[in-house]
Tab-separated table of C-alpha atoms in Angstrom:
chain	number	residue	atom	x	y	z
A	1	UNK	CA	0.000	0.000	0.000
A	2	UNK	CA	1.516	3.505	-1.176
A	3	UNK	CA	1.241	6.424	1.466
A	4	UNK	CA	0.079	9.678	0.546
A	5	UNK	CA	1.880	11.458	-2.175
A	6	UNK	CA	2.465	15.333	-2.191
A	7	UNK	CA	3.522	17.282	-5.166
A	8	UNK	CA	5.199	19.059	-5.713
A	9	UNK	CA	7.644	18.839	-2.572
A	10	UNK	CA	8.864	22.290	-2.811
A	11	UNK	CA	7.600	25.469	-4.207
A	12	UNK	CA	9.001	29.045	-4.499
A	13	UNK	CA	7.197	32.026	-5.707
A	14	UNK	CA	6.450	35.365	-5.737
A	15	UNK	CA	4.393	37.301	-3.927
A	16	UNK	CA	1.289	37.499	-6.024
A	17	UNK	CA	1.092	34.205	-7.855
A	18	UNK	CA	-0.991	31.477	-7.776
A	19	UNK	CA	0.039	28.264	-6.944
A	20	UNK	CA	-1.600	25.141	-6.717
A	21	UNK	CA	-0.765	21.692	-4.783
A	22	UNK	CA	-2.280	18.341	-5.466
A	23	UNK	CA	-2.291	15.400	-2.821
A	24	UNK	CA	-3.145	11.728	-3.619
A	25	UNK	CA	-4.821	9.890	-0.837
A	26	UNK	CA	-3.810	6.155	0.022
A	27	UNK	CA	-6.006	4.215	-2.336
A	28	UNK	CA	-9.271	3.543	-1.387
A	29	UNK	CA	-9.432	6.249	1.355
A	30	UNK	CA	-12.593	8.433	1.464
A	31	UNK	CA	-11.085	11.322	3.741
A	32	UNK	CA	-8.888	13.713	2.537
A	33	UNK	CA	-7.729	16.684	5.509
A	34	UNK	CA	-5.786	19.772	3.980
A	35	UNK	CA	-3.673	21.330	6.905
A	36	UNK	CA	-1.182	24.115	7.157
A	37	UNK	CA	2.283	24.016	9.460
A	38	UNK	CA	4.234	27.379	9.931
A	39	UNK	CA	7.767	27.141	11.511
A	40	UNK	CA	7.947	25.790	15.024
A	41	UNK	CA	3.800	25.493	14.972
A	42	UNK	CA	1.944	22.421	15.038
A	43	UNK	CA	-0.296	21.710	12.229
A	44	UNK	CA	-3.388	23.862	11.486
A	45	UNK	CA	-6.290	22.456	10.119
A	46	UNK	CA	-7.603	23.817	6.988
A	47	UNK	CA	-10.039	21.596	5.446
A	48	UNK	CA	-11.712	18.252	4.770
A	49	UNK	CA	-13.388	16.339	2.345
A	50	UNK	CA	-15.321	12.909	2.629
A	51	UNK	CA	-15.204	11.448	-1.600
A	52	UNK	CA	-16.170	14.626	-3.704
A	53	UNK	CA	-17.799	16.643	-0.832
A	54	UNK	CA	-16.024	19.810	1.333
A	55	UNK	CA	-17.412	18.699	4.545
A	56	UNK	CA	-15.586	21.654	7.006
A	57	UNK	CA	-13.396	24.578	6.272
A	58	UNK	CA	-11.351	26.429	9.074
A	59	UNK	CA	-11.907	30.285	8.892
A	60	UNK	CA	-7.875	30.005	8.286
A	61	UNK	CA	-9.025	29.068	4.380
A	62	UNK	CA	-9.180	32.466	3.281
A	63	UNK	CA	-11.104	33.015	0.324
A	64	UNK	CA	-7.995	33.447	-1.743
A	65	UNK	CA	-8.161	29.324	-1.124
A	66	UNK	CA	-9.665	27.360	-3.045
A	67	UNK	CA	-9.348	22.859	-2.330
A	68	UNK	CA	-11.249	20.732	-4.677
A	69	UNK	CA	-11.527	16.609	-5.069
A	70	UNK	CA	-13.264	16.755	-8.055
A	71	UNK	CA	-13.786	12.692	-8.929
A	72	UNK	CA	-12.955	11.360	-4.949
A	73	UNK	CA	-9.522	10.792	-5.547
A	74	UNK	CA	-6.641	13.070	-5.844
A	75	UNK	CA	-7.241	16.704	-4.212
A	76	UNK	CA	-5.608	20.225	-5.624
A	77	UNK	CA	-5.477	22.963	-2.966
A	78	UNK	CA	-4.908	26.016	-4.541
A	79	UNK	CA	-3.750	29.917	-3.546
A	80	UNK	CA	-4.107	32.768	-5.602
A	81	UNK	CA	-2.124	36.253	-5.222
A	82	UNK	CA	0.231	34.179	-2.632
A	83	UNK	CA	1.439	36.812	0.442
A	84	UNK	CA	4.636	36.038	1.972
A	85	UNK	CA	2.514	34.751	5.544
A	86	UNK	CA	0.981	32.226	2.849
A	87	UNK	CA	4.842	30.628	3.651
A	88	UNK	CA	4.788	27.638	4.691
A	89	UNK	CA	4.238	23.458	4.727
A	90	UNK	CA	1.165	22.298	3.490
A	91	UNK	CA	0.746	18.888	4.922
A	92	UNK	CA	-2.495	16.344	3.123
A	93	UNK	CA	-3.603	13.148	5.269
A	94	UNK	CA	-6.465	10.574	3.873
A	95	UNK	CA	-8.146	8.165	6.231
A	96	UNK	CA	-10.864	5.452	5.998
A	97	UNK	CA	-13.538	4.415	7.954
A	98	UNK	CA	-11.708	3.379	10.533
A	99	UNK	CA	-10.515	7.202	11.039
A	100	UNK	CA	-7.048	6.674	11.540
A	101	UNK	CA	-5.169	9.899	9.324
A	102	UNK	CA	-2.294	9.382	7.226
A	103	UNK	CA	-0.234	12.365	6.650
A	104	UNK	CA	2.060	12.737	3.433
A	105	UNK	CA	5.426	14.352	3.277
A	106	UNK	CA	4.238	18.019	3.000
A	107	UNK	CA	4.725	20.782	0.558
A	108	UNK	CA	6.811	23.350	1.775
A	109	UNK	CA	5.738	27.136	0.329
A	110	UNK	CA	8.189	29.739	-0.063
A	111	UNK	CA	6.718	33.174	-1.053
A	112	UNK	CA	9.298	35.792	-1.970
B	1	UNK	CA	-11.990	18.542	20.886
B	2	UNK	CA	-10.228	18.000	24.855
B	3	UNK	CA	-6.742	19.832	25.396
B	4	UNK	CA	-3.577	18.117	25.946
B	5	UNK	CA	-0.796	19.564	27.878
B	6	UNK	CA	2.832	17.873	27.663
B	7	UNK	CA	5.993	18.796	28.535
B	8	UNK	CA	7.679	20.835	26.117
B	9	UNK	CA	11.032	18.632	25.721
B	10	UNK	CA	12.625	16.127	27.071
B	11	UNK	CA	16.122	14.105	26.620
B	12	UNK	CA	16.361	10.272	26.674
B	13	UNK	CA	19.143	7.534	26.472
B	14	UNK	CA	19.638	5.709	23.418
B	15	UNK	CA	18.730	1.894	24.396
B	16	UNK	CA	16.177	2.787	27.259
B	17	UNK	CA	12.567	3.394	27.434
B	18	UNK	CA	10.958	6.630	26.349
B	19	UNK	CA	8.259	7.640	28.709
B	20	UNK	CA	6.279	10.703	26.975
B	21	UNK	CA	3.740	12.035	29.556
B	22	UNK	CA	0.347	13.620	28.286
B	23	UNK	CA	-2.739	15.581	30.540
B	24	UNK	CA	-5.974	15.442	29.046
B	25	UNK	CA	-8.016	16.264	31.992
B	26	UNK	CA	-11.203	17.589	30.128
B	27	UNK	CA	-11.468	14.103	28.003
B	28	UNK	CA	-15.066	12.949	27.227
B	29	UNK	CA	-16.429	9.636	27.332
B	30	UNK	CA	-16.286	9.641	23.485
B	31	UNK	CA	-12.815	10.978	23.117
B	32	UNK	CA	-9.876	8.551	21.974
B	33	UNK	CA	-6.163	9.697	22.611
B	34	UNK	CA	-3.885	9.813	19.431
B	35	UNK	CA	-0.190	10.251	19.683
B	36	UNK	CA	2.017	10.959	16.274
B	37	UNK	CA	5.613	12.213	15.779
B	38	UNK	CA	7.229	14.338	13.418
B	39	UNK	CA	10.615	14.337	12.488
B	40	UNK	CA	12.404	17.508	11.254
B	41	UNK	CA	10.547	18.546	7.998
B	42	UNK	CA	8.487	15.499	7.394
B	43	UNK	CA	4.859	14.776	7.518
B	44	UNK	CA	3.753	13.651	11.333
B	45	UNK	CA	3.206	9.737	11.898
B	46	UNK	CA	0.755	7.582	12.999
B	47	UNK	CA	2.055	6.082	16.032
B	48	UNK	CA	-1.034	4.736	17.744
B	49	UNK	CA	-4.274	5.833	19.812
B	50	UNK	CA	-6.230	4.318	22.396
B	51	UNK	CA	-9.853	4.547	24.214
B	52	UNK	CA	-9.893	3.306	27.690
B	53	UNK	CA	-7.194	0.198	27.529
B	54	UNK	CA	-3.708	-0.325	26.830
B	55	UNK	CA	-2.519	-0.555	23.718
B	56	UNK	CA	0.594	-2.039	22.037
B	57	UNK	CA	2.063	-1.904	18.820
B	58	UNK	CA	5.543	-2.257	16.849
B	59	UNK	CA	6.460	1.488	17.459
B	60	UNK	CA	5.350	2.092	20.960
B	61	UNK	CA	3.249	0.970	24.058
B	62	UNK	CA	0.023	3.813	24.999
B	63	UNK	CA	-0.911	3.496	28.487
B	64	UNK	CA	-3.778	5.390	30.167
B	65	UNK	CA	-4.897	6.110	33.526
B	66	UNK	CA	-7.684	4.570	34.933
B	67	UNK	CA	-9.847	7.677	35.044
B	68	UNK	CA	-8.561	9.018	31.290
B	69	UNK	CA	-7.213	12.161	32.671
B	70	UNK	CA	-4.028	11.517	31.337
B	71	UNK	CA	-1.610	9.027	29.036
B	72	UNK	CA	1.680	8.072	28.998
B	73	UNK	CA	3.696	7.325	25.277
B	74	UNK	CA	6.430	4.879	25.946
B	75	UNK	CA	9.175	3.984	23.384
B	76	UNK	CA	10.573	0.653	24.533
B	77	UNK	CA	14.101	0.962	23.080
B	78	UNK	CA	14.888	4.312	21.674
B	79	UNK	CA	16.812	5.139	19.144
B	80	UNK	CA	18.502	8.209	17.406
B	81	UNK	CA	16.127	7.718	14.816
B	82	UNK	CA	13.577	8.484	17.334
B	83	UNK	CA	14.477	12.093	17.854
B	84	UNK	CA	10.719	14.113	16.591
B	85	UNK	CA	8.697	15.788	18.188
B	86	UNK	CA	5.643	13.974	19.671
B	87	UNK	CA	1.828	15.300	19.652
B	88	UNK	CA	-0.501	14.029	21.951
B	89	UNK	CA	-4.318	15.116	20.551
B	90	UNK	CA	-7.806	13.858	21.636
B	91	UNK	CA	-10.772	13.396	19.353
B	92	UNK	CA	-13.569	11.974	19.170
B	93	UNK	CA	-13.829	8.616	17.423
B	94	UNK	CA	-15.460	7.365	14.327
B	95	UNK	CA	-19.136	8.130	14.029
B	96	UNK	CA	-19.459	10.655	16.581
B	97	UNK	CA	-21.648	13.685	14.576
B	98	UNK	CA	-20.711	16.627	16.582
B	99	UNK	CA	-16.917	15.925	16.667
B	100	UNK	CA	-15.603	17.463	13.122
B	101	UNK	CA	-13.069	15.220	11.762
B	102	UNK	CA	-10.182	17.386	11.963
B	103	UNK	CA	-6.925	16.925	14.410
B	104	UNK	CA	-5.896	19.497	17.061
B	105	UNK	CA	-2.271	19.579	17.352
B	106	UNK	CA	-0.660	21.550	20.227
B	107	UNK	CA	2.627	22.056	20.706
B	108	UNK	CA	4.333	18.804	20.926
B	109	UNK	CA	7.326	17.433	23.239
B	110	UNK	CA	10.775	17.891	21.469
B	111	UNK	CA	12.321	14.740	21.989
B	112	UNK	CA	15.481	14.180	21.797
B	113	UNK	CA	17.456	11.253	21.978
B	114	UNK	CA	21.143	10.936	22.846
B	115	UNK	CA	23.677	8.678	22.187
């Protein structure tokens, strides 16, 4: 069984683009969780679907985010006009019934 | 969700046991206790979780007190590999409607193990 996969592992941009992360779940997993890490911070939760549907969203998804999970599968989490606070890791987790998440490796966000 | 406190580092021994001490005072009836660890610039783990009774694993042993209010982590044999920091979080478990699905970290214990 593959993990969760994050890509891409590192992005740098600059302040004002968009950029856009995707996430693959472990197969068969119906929950996919979205959550942010700045430095020395524990993860922050952002959001989480259950197959196709955006179940919660943390007021921390600002409405310059945008996460979709369009067929149940993969997920894209997305940020338009990036601001340097937008830096950081952008961790993805899946879990199945039995509720146990999974985290991938993270994407780490640099905005210049 | 319940709060956790924990101690905010905390040095071991390579070769000997690992005891990670959590508080979860406020825990409800519903409310499991989840530890993972994250080592530098990873993605936390999954270490293991627990409801009322002990629980063992290949990565660690969970044991909680008697009236929930608080857990201890232990790593049998720890290694330098070992070095993370460790979360402690509470949640409710699988079907409970009012919980939300999402994890609370806090801050973690810096652990740090020494040859």
């Amino acid at each position: 069984d593959t993990g969760v996969s994050q890509n891409p592992r590192h992005k740098i941009t600059k302040r004002g683009q968009n950029v856009t992360f995707r996430c693959d779940p472990i197969s068969e997993h119906n929950r996919l969780y979205w959550y942010r890490q700045t430095l020395g911070q524990g993860p922050e939760f952002l959001t989480y679907f259950q197959n196709e549907a955006q179940l919660e969203k943390s007021r921390l998804l600002s409405d310059r985010f945008s996460a979709e999970r369009p067929k149940g599968s993969f997920s894209t989490l997305e940020i338009q006009r990036t601001e340097q606070g937008d830096s950081a890791m952008y961790l993805c987790a899946s879990s199945s019934t039995t509720d146990t998440q999974y985290f991938g490796p993270g994407t780490r966000l640099t905005v210049l | 969700d319940a709060k956790t406190t924990q101690p905010t580092s905390m040095d071991c021994a390579e070769g000997r046991a690992a005891n990670l001490p959590c508080n979860h005072s406020t825990i409800s009836g519903n409310e499991y206790v989840y530890w993972y660890r994250q080592i530098h610039s990873q993605g936390p783990q999954y270490i293991i979780h627990g409801l009322k009774n002990n629980e063992t694993n290949e990565m660690a042993s969970l044991i909680i007190t008697e009236d929930r209010k608080s857990s201890t982590l232990i790593l049998p044999h720890a290694t330098l590999r070992d070095t993370a920091v460790y979360y402690c979080i509470v949640r409710a478990g699988v079907g409970i409607k009012a919980a939300g699905n999402k994890l609370t970290f806090g801050g973690g214990t810096r652990v740090l193990v020494k040859p």
